[in-house]
Coordinates of C-alpha atoms and ligand atoms in Angstrom, one line a residue:
X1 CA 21.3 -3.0 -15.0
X2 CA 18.2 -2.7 -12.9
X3 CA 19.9 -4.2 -10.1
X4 CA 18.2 -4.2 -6.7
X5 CA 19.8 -2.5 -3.9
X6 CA 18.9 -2.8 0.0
X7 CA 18.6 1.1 -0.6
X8 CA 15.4 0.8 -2.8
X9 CA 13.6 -0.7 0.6
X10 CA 12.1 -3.4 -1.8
X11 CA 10.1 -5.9 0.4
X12 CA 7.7 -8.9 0.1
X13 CA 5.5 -10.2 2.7
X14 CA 6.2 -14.0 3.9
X15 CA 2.6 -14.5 2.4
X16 CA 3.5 -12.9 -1.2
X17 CA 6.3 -15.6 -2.4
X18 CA 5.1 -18.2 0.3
X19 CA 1.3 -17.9 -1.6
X20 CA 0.6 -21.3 -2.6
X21 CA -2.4 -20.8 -5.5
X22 CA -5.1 -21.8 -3.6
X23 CA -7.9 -20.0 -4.9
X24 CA -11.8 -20.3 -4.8
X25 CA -12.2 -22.8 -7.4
X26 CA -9.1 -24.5 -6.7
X27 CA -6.4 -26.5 -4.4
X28 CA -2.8 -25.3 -3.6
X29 CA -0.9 -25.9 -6.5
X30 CA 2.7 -24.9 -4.7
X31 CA 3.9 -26.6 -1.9
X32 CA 3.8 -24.5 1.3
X33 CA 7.4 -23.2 2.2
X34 CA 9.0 -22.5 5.9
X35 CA 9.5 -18.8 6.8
X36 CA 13.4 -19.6 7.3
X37 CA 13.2 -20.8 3.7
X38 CA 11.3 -17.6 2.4
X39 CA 13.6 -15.8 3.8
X40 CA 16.5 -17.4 2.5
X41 CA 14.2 -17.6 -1.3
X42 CA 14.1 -13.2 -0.8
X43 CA 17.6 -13.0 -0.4
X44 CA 18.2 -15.1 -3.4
X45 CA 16.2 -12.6 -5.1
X46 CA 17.4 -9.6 -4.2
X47 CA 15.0 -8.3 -1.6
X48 CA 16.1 -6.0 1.2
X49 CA 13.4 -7.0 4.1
X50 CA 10.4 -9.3 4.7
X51 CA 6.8 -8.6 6.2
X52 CA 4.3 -10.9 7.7
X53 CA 1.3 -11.4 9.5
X54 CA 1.3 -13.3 13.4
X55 CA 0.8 -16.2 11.6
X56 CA 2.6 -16.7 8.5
X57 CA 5.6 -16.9 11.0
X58 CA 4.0 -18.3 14.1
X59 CA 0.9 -20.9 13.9
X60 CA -2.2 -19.5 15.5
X61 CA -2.4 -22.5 18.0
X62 CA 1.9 -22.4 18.6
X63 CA 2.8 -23.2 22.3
X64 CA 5.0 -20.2 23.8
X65 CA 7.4 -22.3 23.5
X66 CA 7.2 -23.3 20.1
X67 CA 6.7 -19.4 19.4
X68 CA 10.0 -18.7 21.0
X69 CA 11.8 -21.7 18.7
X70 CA 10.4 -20.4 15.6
X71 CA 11.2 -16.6 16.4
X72 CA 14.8 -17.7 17.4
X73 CA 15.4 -19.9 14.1
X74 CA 13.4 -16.8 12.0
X75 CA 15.9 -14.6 13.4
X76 CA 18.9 -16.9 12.7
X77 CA 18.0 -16.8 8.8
X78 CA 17.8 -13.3 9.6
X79 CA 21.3 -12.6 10.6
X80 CA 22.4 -15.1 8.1
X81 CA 21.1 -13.1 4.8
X82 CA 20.8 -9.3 6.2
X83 CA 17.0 -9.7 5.5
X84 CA 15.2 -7.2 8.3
X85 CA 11.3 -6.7 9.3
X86 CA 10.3 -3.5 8.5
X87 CA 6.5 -4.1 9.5
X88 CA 4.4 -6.2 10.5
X89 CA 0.5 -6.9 11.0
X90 CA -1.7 -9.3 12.1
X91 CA -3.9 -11.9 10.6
X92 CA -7.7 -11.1 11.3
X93 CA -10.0 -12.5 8.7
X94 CA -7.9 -16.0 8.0
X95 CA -9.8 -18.3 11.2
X96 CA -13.2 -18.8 12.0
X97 CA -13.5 -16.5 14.4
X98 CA -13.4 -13.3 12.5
X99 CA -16.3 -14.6 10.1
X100 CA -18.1 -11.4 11.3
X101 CA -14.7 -9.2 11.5
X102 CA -12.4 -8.4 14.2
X103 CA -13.1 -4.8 15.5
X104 CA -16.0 -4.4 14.3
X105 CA -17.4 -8.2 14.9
X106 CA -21.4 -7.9 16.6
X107 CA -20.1 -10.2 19.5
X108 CA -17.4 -8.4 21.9
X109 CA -15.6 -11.5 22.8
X110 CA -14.4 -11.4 19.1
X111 CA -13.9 -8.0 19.5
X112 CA -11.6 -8.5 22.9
X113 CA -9.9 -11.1 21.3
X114 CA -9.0 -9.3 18.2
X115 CA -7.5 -6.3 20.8
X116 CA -5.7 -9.3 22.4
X117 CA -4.4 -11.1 19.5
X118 CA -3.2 -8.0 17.8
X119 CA -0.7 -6.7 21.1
X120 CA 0.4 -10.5 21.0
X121 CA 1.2 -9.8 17.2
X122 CA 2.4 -6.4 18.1
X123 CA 4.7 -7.5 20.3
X124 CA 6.3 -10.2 17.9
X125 CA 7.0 -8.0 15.3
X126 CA 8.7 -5.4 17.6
X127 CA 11.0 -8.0 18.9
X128 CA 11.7 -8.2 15.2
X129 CA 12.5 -5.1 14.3
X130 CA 9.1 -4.2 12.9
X131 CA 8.7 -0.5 12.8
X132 CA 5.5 0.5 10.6
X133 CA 1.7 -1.5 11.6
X134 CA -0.2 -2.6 9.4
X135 CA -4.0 -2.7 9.7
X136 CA -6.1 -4.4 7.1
X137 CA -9.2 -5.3 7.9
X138 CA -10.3 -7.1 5.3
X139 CA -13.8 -8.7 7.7
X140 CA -14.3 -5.3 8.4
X141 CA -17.7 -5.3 7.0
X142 CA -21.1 -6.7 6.2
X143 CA -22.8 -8.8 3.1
X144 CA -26.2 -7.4 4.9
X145 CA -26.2 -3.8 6.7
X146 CA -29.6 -5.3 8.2
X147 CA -27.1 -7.0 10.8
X148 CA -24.4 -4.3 11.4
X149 CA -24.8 -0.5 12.1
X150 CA -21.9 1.4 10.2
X151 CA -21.7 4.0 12.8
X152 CA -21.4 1.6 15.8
X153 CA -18.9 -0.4 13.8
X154 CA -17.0 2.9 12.9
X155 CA -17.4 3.7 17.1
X156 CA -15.5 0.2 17.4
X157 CA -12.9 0.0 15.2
X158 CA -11.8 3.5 16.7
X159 CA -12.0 2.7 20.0
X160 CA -9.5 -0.1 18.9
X161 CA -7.2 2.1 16.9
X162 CA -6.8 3.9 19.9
X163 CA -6.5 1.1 22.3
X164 CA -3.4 -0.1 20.9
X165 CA -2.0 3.1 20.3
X166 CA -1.9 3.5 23.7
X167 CA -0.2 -0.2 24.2
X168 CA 2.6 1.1 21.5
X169 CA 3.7 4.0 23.6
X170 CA 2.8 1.8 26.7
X171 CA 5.5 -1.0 26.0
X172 CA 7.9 2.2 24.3
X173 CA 7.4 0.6 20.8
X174 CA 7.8 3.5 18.5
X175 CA 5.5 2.1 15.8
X176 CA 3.6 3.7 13.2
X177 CA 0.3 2.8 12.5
X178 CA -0.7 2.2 8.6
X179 CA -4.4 1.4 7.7
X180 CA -4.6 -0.3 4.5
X181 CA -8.6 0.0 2.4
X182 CA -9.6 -2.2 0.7
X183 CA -13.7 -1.6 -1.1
X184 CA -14.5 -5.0 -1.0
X185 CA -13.5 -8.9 -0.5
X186 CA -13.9 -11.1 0.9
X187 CA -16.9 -9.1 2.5
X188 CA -19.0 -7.8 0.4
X189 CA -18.7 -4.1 1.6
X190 CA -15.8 -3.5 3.8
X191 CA -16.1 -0.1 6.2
X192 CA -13.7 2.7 4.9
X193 CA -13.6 1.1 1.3
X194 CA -10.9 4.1 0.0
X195 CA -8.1 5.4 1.2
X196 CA -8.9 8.8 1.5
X197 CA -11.8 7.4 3.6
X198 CA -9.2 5.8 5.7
X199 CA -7.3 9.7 5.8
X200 CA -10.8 11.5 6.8
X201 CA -11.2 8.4 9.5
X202 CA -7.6 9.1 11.2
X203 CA -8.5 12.7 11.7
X204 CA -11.1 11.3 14.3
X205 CA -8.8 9.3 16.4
X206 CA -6.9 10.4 19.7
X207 CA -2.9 9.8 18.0
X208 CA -3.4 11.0 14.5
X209 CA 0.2 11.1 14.2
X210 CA 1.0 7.9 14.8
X211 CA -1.4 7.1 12.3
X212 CA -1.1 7.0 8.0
X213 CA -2.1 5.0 5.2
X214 CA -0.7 1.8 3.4
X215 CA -2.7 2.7 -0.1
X216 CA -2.3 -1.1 -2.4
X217 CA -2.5 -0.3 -6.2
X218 CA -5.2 -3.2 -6.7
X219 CA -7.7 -2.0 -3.9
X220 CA -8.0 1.4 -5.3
X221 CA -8.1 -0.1 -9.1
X222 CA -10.9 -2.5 -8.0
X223 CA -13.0 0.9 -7.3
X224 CA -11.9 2.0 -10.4
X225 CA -10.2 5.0 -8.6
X226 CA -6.5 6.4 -9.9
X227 CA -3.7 4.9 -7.3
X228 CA -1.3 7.6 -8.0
X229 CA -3.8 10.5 -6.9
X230 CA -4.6 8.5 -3.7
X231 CA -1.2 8.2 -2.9
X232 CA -0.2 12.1 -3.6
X233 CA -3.3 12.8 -1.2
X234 CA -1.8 10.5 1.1
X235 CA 1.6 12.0 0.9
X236 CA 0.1 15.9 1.3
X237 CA -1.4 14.7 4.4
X238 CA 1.9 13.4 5.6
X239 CA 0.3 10.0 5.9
X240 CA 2.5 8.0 3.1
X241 CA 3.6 5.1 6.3
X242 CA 3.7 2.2 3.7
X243 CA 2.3 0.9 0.7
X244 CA 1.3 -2.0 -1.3
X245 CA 2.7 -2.3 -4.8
X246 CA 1.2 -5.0 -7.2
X247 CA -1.4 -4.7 -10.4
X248 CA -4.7 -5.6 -11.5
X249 CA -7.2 -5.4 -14.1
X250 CA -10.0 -2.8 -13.1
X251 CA -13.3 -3.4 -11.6
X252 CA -12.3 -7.2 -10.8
X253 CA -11.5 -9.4 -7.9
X254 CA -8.0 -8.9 -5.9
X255 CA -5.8 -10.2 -8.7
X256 CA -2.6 -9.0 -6.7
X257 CA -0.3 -9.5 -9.7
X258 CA 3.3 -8.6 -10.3
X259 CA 3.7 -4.4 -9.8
X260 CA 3.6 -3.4 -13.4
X261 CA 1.6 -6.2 -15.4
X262 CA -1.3 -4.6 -16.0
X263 CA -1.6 -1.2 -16.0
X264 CA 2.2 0.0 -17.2
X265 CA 0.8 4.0 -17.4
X266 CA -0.4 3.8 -13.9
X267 CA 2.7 2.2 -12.8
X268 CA 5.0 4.5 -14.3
X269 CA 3.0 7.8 -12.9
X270 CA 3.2 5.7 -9.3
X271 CA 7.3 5.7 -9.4
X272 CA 7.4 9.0 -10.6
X273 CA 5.4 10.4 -8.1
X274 CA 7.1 8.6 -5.3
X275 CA 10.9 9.1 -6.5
X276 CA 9.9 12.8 -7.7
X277 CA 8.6 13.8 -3.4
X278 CA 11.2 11.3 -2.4
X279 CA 9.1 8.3 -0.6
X280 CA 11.8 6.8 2.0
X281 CA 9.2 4.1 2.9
X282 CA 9.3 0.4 2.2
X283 CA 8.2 -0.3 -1.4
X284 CA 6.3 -3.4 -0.5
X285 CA 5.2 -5.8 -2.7
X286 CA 2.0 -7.4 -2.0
X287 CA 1.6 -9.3 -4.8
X288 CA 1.8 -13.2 -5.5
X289 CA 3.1 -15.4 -8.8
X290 CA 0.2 -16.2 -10.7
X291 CA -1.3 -19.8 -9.8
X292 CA 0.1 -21.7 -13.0
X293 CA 3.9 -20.4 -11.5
X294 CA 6.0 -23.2 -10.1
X295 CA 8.8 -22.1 -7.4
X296 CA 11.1 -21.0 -10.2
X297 CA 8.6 -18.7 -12.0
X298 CA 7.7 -17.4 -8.7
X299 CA 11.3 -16.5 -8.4
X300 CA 11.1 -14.6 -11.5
X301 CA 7.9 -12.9 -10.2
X302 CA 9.3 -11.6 -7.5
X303 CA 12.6 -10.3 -9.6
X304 CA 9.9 -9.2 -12.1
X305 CA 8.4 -6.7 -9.4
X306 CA 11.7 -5.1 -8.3
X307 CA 13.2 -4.7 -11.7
X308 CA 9.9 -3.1 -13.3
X309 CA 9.8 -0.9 -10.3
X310 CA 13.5 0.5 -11.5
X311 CA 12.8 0.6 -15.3
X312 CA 9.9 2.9 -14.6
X313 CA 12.3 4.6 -11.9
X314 CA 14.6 4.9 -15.0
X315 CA 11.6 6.2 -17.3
X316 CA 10.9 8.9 -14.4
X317 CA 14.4 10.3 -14.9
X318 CA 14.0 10.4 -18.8
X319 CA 10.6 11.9 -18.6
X320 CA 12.5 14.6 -16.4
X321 CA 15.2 15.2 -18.4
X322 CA 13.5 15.2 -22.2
X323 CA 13.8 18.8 -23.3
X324 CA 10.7 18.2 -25.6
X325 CA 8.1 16.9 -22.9
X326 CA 9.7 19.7 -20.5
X327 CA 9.2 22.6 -23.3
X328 CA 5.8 21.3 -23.5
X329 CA 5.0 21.5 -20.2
X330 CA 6.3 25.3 -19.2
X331 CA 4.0 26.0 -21.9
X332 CA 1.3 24.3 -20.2
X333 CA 1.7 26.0 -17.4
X334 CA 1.4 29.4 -19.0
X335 CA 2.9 31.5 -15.9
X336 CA 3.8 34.8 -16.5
X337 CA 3.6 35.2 -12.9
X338 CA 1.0 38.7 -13.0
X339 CA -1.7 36.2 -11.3
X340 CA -0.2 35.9 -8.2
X341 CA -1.4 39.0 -6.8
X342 CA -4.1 37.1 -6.6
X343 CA -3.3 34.0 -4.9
X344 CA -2.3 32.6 -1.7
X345 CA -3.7 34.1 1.9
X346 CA -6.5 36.1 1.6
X347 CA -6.7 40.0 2.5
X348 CA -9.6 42.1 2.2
X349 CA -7.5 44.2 -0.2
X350 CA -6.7 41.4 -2.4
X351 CA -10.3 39.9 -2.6
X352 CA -11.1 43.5 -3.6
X353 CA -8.6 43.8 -6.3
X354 CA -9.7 40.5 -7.8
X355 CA -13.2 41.8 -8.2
X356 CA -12.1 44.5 -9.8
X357 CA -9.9 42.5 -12.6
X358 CA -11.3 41.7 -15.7
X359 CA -11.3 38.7 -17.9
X360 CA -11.5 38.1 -21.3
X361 CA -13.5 34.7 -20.1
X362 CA -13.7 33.6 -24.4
X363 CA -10.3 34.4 -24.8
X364 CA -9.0 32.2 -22.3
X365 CA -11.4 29.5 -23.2
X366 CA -9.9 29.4 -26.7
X367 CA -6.8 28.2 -25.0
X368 CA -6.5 24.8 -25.8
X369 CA -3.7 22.3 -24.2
X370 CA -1.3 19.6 -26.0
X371 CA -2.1 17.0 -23.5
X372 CA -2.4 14.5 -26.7
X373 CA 1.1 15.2 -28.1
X374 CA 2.6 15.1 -24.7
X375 CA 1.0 11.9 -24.1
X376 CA 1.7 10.5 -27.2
X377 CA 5.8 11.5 -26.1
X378 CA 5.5 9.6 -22.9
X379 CA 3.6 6.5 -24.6
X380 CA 7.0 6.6 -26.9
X381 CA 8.9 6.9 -24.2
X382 CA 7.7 3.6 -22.4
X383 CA 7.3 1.7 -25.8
X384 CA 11.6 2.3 -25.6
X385 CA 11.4 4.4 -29.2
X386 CA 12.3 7.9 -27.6
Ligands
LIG1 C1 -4.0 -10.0 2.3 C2 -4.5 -8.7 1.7 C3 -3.5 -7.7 1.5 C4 -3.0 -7.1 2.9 C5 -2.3 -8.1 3.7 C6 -2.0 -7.6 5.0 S1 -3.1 -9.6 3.8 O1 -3.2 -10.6 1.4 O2 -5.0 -9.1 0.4 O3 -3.9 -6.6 0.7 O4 -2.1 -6.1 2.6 O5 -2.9 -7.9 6.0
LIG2 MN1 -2.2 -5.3 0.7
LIG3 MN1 -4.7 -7.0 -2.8

């Protein structure tokens, strides 16, 4: 039961299992692990594929020569467990040098290098088998806006976007491009905080289709937004490229938990939504055991994420199936069809008719809705008593 299957496209980035609970108050608690051995660890598991940034597989400071060794013995574990790359990204906020951001860093030799260390990272994760891009840019952004002008940083980080969407079709990589928000952490205000800011934002580049979204569950709960409507706008727009599954208590740091801990509601309407449009994407977990885990417990983390992601997929089904909460909502919907005259592409003739219609406006605002006894069904229906 609730077995994992390559099919499910369940991933874990090299930084997820490999996090070693450092935090701000605290040392590593976990030893750090090679990314042969995480590999090996997600095939244990049950994982289908494997993410990283530049450097969680290749030091930042690696020889070409090293970098060749450790791609080589990377792709060895590879072949050895049928583990594949599905995306990749870079690591722009981890060094020193990105202390002001990457793109949108005041000094352009920051800026140049971030262009440059990006194709470097682009090119690793092609050679991988990488086909989706991630962009988070998590130094994207300012404690003061005394220092920064948001409209010259926006001016930057699209000049970028488009920069190496140009080197993708350049070198023939046929790589989507997935921007991830994030509102906040570790800057204090990062630039296109939401994801449907990141959606308005792509509309301004030069290759909006090459360009979607990588919505995370915990960046949209730490704004207090709802994940599930982010994602559906994401999906309308045709811009569902990736995304980041994990949980977290609202209005607080970047907990990153296992998918599912927290918020079981928002996690169920998530798996619903994307097995109800059929998502074909990566289901990426980018969460990380919490820091009192030791290596086994983080194994059970990471089997924790997969399997709560296929109870709810489970829950879906039944929620889809139960006559009860189905009867319930036809009679929601209350379509007797005699409005549709009305809807869809407007004539002049069909503007005119409308006007013309009357309402009995206090009738109609009588109408109440069930929402609480078709809630309480689906509460009943994840506490296991329906
Ligand atoms: C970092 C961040 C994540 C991003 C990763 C990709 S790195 O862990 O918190 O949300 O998805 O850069
Ligand atoms: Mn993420
Ligand atoms: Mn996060």
């Amino acid at each position: 039961m609730y077995e994992s299957k390559p099919e499910h496209k369940f991933t874990f980035g090299l930084w997820t299992v490999g996090n070693i609970g450092r935090d701000p108050f605290g040392e590593p608690v976990r030893e750090p692990m090679s990314p042969v051995a995480l590999v090996h660890l997600l095939a244990e598991v049950g994982a289908w594929g494997v993410n990283f940034h530049d450097n969680d597989l290749v030091p930042i400071d690696a020889t070409p020569a090293e970098r060749d060794r450790i791609v080589a013995n990377f792709k060895k574990a590879m072949d050895e467990t049928g583990i594949v790359v599905p995306m990749a990204t870079t690591n722009l906020f981890y060094d020193p040098v990105f202390r002001d951001g990457a793109f949108t860093s005041n000094d352009p030799k920051v800026r140049a290098y971030a262009l440059q260390k990006t194709m470097n990272a682009m090119d690793l994760g092609a050679e991988l088998g990488a086909k989706v891009y991630v962009f988070w840019g998590g130094r994207e952004g300012t404690e003061t806006d005394a220092g920064k002008d948001p409209l010259e940083a926006g001016k930057w980080f699209r000049e970028a976007l488009n920069f190496l969407c140009e080197y993708s079709l350049d070198q023939g990589y046929d790589y989507k491009l997935a921007l991830e928000a994030k509102p906040n952490e570790p800057r204090s205000d990062i630039y296109l905080p939401t994801t449907g800011a990141m959606l308005g934002f792509i509309a301004t580049l030069d290759h909006p289709e090459m360009v979607g979204v990588n919505p995370e569950v915990a960046h949209e709960h730490m704004a207090g937004l709802n994940f599930m409507h982010a994602v559906a706008q994401a999906w309308d727009a045709g811009k569902l490229f990736h995304i980041d599954l994990n949980d977290q208590k609202f209005g607080r740091y970047d907990q990153d938990f296992r998918f599912g801990a927290e918020s079981i509601k928002s996690a169920f309407y998530l798996v619903k939504f994307l097995e109800d449009v059929g998502y074909n994407g990566s289901r990426h977990f980018d969460a990380h055991a919490y820091r009192t885990a030791n290596m086994d417990d983080v194994k059970e983390f990471a089997k924790g994420c997969m399997r709560t992601y296929l109870i709810m997929k489970e829950k879906a089904q039944q929620f889809n199936q139960d006559q009860e909460i189905q009867t319930l909502l036809a009679q929601i919907k209350a379509d007797d069809g005699s409005m549709n005259q009305y809807f869809g592409v407007y004539t002049k003739d069909k503007a005119q008719a409308l006007k013309a219609q009357s309402f009995d406006r206090a009738a109609m605002g009588q109408r109440g809705q069930p929402y609480e006894q078709l809630d309480q069904l689906l509460i009943e229906l994840l506490l296991g008593v329906r």
